[in-house]
mmCIF file of C-alpha atoms in Angstrom:
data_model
loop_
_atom_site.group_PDB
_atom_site.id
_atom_site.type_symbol
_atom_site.label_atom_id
_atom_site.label_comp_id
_atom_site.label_asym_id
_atom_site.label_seq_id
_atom_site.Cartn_x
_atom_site.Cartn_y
_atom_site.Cartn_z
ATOM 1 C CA UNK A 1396 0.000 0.000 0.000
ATOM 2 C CA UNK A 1397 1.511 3.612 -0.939
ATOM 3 C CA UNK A 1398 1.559 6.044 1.590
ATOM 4 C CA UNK A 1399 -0.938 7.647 2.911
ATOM 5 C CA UNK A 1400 -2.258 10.992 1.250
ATOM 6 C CA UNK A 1401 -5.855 11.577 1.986
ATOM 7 C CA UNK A 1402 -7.362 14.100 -0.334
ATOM 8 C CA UNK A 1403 -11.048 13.928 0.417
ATOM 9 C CA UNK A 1404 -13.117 13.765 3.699
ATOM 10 C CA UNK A 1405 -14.220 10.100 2.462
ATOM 11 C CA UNK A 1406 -10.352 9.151 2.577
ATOM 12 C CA UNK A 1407 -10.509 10.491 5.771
ATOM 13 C CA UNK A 1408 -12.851 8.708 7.476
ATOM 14 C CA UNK A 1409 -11.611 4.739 8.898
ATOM 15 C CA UNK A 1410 -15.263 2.426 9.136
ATOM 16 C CA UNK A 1411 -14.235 0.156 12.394
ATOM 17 C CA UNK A 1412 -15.132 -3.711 11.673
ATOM 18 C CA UNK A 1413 -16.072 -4.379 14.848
ATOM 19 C CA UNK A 1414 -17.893 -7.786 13.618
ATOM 20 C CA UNK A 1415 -16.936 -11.207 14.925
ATOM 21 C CA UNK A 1416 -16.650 -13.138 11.131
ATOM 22 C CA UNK A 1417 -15.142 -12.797 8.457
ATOM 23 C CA UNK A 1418 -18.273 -12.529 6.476
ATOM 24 C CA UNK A 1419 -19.646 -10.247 8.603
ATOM 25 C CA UNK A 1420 -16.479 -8.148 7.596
ATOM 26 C CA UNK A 1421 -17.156 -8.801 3.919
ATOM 27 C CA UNK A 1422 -20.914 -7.897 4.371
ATOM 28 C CA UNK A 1423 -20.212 -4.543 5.406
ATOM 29 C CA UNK A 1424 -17.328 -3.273 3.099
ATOM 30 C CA UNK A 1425 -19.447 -4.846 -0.208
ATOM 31 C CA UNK A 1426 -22.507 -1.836 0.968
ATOM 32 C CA UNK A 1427 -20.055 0.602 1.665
ATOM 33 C CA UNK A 1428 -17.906 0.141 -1.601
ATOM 34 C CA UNK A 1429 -16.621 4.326 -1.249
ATOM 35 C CA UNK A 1430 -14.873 3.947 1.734
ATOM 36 C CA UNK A 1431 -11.569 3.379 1.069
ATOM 37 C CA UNK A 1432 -10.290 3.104 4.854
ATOM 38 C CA UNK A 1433 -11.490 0.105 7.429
ATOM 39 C CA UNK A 1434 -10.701 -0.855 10.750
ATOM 40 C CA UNK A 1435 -9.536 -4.493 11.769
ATOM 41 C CA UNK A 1436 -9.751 -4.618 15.872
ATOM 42 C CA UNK A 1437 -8.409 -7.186 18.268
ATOM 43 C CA UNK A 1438 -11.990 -9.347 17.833
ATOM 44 C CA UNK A 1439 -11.349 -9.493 14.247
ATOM 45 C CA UNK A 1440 -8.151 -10.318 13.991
ATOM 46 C CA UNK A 1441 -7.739 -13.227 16.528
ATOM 47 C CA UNK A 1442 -10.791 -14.058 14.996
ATOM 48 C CA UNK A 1443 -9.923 -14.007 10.912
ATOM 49 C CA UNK A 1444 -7.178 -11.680 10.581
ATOM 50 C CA UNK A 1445 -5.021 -13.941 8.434
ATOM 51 C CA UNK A 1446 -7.870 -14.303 6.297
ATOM 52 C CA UNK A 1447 -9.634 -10.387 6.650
ATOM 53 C CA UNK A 1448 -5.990 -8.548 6.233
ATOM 54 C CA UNK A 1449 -5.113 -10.142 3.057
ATOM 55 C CA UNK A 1450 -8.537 -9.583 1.362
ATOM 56 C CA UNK A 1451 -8.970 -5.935 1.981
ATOM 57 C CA UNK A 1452 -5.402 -5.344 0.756
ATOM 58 C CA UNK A 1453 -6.435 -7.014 -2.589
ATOM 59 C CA UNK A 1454 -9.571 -4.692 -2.658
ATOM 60 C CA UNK A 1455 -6.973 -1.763 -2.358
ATOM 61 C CA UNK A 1456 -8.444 -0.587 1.053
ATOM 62 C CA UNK A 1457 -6.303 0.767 3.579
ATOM 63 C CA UNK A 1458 -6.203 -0.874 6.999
ATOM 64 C CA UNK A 1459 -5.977 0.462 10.577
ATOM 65 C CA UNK A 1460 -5.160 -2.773 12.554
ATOM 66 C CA UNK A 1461 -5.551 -1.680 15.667
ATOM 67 C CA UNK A 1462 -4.096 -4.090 18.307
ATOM 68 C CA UNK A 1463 -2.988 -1.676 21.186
ATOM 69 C CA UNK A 1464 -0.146 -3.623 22.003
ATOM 70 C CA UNK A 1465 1.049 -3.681 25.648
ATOM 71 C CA UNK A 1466 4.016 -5.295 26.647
ATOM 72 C CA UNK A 1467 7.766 -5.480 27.908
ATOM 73 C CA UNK A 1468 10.166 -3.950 25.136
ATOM 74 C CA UNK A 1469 11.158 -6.957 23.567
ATOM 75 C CA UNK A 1470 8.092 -8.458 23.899
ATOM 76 C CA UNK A 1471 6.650 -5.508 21.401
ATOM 77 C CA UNK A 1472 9.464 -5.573 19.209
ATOM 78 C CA UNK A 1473 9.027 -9.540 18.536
ATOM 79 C CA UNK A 1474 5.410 -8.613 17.769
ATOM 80 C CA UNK A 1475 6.072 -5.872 15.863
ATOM 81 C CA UNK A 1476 8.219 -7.544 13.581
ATOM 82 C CA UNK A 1477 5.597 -10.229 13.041
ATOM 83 C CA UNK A 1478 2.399 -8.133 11.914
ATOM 84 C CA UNK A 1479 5.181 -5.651 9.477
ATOM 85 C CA UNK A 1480 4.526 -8.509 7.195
ATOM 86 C CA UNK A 1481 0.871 -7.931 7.179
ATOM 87 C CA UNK A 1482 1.567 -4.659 5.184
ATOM 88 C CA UNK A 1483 -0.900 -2.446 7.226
ATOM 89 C CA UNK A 1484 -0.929 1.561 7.224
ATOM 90 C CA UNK A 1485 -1.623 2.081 11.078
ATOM 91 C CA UNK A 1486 -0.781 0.089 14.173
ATOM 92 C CA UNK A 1487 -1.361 0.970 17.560
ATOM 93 C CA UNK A 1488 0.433 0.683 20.875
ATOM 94 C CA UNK A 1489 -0.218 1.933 24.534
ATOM 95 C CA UNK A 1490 1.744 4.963 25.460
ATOM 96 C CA UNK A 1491 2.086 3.386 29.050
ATOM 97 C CA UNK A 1492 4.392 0.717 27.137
ATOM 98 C CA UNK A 1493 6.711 3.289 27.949
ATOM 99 C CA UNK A 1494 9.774 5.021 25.982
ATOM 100 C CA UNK A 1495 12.212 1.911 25.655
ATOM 101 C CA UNK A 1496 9.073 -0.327 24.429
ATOM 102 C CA UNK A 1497 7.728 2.657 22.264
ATOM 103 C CA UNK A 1498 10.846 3.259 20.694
ATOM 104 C CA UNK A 1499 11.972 -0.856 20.460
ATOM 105 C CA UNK A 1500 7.929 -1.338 18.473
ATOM 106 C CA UNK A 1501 9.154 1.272 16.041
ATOM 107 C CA UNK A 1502 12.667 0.449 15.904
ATOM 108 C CA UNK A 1503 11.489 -3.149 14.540
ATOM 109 C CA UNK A 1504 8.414 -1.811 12.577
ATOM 110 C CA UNK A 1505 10.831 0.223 10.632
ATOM 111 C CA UNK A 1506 13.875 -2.944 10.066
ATOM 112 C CA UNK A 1507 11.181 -5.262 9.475
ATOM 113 C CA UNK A 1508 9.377 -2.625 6.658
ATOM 114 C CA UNK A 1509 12.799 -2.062 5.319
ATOM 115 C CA UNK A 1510 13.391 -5.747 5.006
ATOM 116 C CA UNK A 1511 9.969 -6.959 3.440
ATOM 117 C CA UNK A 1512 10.636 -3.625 0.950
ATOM 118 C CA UNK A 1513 7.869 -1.892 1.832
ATOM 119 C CA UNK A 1514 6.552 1.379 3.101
ATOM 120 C CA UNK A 1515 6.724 1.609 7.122
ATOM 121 C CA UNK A 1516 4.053 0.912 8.663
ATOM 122 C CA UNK A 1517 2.716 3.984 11.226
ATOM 123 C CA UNK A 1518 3.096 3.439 14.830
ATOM 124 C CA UNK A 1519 0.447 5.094 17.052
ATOM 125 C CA UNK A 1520 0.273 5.845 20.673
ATOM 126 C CA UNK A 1521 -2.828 5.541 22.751
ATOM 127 C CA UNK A 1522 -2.877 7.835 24.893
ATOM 128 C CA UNK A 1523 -5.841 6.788 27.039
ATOM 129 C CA UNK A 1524 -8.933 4.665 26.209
ATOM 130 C CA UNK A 1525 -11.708 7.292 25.111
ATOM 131 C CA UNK A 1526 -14.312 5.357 27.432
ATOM 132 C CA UNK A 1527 -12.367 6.883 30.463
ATOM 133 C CA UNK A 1528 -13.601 9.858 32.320
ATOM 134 C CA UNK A 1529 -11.639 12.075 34.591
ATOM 135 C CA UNK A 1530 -13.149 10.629 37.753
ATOM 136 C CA UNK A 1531 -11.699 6.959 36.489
ATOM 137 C CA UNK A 1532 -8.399 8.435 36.138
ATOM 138 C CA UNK A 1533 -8.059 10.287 39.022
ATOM 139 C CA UNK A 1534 -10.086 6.930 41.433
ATOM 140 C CA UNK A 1535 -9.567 4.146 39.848
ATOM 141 C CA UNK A 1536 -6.345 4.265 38.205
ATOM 142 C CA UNK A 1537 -5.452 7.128 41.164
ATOM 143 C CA UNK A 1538 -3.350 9.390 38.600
ATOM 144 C CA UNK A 1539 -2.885 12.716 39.859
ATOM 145 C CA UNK A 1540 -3.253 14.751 36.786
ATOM 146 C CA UNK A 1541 -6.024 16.220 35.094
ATOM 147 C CA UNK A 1542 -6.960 13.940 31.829
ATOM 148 C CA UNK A 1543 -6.228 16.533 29.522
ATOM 149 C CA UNK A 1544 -2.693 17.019 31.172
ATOM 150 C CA UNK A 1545 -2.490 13.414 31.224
ATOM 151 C CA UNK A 1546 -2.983 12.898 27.546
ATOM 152 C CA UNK A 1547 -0.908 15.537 26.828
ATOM 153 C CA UNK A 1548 1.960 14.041 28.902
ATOM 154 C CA UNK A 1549 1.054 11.006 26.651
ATOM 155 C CA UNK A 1550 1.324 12.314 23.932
ATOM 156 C CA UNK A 1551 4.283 14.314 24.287
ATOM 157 C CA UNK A 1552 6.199 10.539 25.130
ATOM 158 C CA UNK A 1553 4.814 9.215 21.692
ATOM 159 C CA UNK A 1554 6.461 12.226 19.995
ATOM 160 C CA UNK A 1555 9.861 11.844 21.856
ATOM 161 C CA UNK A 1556 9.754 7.764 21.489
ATOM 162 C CA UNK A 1557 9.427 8.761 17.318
ATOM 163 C CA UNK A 1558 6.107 7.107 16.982
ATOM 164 C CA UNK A 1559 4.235 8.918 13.688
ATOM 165 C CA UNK A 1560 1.179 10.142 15.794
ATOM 166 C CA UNK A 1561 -1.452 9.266 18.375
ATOM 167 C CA UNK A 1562 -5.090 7.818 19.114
ATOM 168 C CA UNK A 1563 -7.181 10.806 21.167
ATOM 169 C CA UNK A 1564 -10.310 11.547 21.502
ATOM 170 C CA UNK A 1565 -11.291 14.442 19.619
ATOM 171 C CA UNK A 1566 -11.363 16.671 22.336
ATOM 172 C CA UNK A 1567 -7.710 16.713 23.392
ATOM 173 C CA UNK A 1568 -6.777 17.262 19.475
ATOM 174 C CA UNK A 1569 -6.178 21.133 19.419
ATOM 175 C CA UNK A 1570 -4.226 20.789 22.621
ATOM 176 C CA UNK A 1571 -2.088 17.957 21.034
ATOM 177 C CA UNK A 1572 -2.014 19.458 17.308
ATOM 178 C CA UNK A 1573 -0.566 22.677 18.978
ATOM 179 C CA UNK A 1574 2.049 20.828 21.213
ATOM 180 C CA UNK A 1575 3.328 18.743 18.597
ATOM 181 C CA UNK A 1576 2.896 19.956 15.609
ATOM 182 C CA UNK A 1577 1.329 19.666 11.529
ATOM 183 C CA UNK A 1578 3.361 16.581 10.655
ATOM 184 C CA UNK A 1579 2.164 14.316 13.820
ATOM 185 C CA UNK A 1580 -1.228 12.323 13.206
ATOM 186 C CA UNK A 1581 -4.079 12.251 15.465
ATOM 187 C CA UNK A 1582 -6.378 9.314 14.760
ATOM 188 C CA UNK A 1583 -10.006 10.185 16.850
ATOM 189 C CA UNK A 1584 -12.588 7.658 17.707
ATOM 190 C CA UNK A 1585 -15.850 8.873 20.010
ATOM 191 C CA UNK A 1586 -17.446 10.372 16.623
ATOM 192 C CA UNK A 1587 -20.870 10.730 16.387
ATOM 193 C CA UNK A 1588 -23.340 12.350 14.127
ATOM 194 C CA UNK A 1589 -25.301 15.738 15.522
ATOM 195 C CA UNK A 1590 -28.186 13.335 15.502
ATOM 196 C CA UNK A 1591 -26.936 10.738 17.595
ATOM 197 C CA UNK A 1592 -27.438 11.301 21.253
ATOM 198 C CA UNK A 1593 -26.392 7.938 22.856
ATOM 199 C CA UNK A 1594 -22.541 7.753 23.394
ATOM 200 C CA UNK A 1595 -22.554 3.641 24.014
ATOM 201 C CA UNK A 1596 -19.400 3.281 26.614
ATOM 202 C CA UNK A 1597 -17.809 6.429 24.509
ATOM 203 C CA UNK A 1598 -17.337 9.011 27.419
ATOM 204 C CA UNK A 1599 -15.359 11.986 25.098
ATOM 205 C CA UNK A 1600 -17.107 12.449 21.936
ATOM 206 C CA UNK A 1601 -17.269 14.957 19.134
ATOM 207 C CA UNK A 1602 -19.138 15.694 16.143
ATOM 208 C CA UNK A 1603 -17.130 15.015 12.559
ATOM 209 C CA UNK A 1604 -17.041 18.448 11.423
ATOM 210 C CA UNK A 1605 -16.161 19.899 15.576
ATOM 211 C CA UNK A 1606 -12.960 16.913 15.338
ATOM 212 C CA UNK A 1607 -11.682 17.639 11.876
ATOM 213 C CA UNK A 1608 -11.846 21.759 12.644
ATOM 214 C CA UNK A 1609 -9.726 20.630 16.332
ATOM 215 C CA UNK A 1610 -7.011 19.017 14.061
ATOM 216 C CA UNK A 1611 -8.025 15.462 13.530
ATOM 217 C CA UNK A 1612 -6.403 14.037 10.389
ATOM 218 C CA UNK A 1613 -8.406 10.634 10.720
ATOM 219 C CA UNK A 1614 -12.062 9.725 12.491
ATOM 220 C CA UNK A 1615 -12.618 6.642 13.598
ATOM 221 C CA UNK A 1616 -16.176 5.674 13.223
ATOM 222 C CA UNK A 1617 -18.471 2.504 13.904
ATOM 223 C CA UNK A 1618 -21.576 1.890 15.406
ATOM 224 C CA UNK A 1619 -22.765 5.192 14.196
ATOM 225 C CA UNK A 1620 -22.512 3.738 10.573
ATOM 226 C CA UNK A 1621 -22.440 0.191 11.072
ATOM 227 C CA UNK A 1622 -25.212 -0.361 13.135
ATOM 228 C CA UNK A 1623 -27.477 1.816 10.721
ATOM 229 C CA UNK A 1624 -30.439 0.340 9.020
ATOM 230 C CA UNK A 1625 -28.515 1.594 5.511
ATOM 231 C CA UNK A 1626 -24.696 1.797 6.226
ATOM 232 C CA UNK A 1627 -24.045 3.162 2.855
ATOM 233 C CA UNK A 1628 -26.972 6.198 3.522
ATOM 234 C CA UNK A 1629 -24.993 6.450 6.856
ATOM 235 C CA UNK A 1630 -21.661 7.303 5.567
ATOM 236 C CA UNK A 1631 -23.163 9.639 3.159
ATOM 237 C CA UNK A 1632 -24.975 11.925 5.288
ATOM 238 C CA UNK A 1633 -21.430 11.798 7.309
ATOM 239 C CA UNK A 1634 -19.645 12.920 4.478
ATOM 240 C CA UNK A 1635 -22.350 15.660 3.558
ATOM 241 C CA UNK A 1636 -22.566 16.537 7.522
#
């Protein structure tokens, strides 16, 4: 897959397959034929990803596989080199990997790319799940920052570890656009459509138009469009919103 230049809001816009089957998968991206750009999760890919990864590639889609990886350095590294040969555009990892595993899951990305001769795939940090609110920070997980300071922090890490950008929620993206600059991607799920009042376990969400005008260069988006009666109407009136 070349690398990624998105010249429309269509291009823009990654459709999560959050389906359990492979034909499931199928179903969806044969009613949706315009979008160019789909999500493969962690149910989906223990599931079928040998089988999902290799199909959408031939259909020339771009792929977000989006694994969150979480582990010691090597550990992430070993991984790392393993899914390169998948040929993906995005992958994530947890920021709370830290800097030596951040920087060992790009390190190998990169060799592994190099080696297979093709374009590197795009390491992203998480920076924190978007279904946690600041009172789940601050009790459960009993982090002393405020959550946009915190993703900030975690952000700024991904930068300095040389990962290509981050997964945010929307409406930490003018905070981290401004902090790190044009050339670092922010990748924001929690999307949903003026329409749409029910956030499902989403806790920081944002309109399309609201997240692309913060700085998003990528929207994640599911339920909102796969769980429509007509998907492809859905992702129209997304692209028209």
């Amino acid at each position: 897959m070349s690398k990624i230049i998105p010249q429309t809001i269509a291009e823009r816009i990654i459709i999560a397959l959050d389906v359990p089957t492979t034909e499931a998968a199928f179903r969806l991206v044969d009613q949706i034929p315009q979008a160019s750009f789909w999500k493969v999760g962690l149910e989906l890919f223990l599931r079928a990803g040998h089988e999902v990864i290799p199909e959408l590639k031939a259909r020339q889609k771009h792929i977000f596989l989006d694994l969150k990886l979480h582990d010691i350095p090597n550990t992430v590294a070993a991984a790392c080199r393993i899914l390169a040969n998948y040929g993906v555009d995005l992958l994530t990892i947890h920021t709370t990997t830290g800097r030596t595993g951040l920087k060992a899951a790009q390190a190998a990305l990169k060799e592994s790319s190099q080696q297979l001769g093709i374009s590197p795939v795009k390491l992203l940090g998480v920076t924190l799940l978007t279904s946690f609110s600041s009172r789940e920070l601050a009790f459960d997980l009993k982090i002393p920052l405020e959550l946009p300071d915190y993703i900030l922090q975690m952000a700024l890490l991904a930068q300095e570890s040389d990962l290509n950008g981050v997964i945010c929620s929307p409406q930490e993206a003018t905070m981290i656009r401004q902090a790190c600059g044009e050339e670092f991607l922010l990748v924001c799920p929690g999307i949903r459509l003026p329409s749409q009042q029910k956030k499902d376990d989403q806790q920081r969400t944002m309109t399309p138009q609201a997240a692309f005008q913060a700085g998003a260069n990528y929207l994640v988006i599911g339920r909102p469009i796969t769980q429509a009666t007509d998907p492809a109407q859905a992702f129209q009136t997304l692209l028209e919103t």
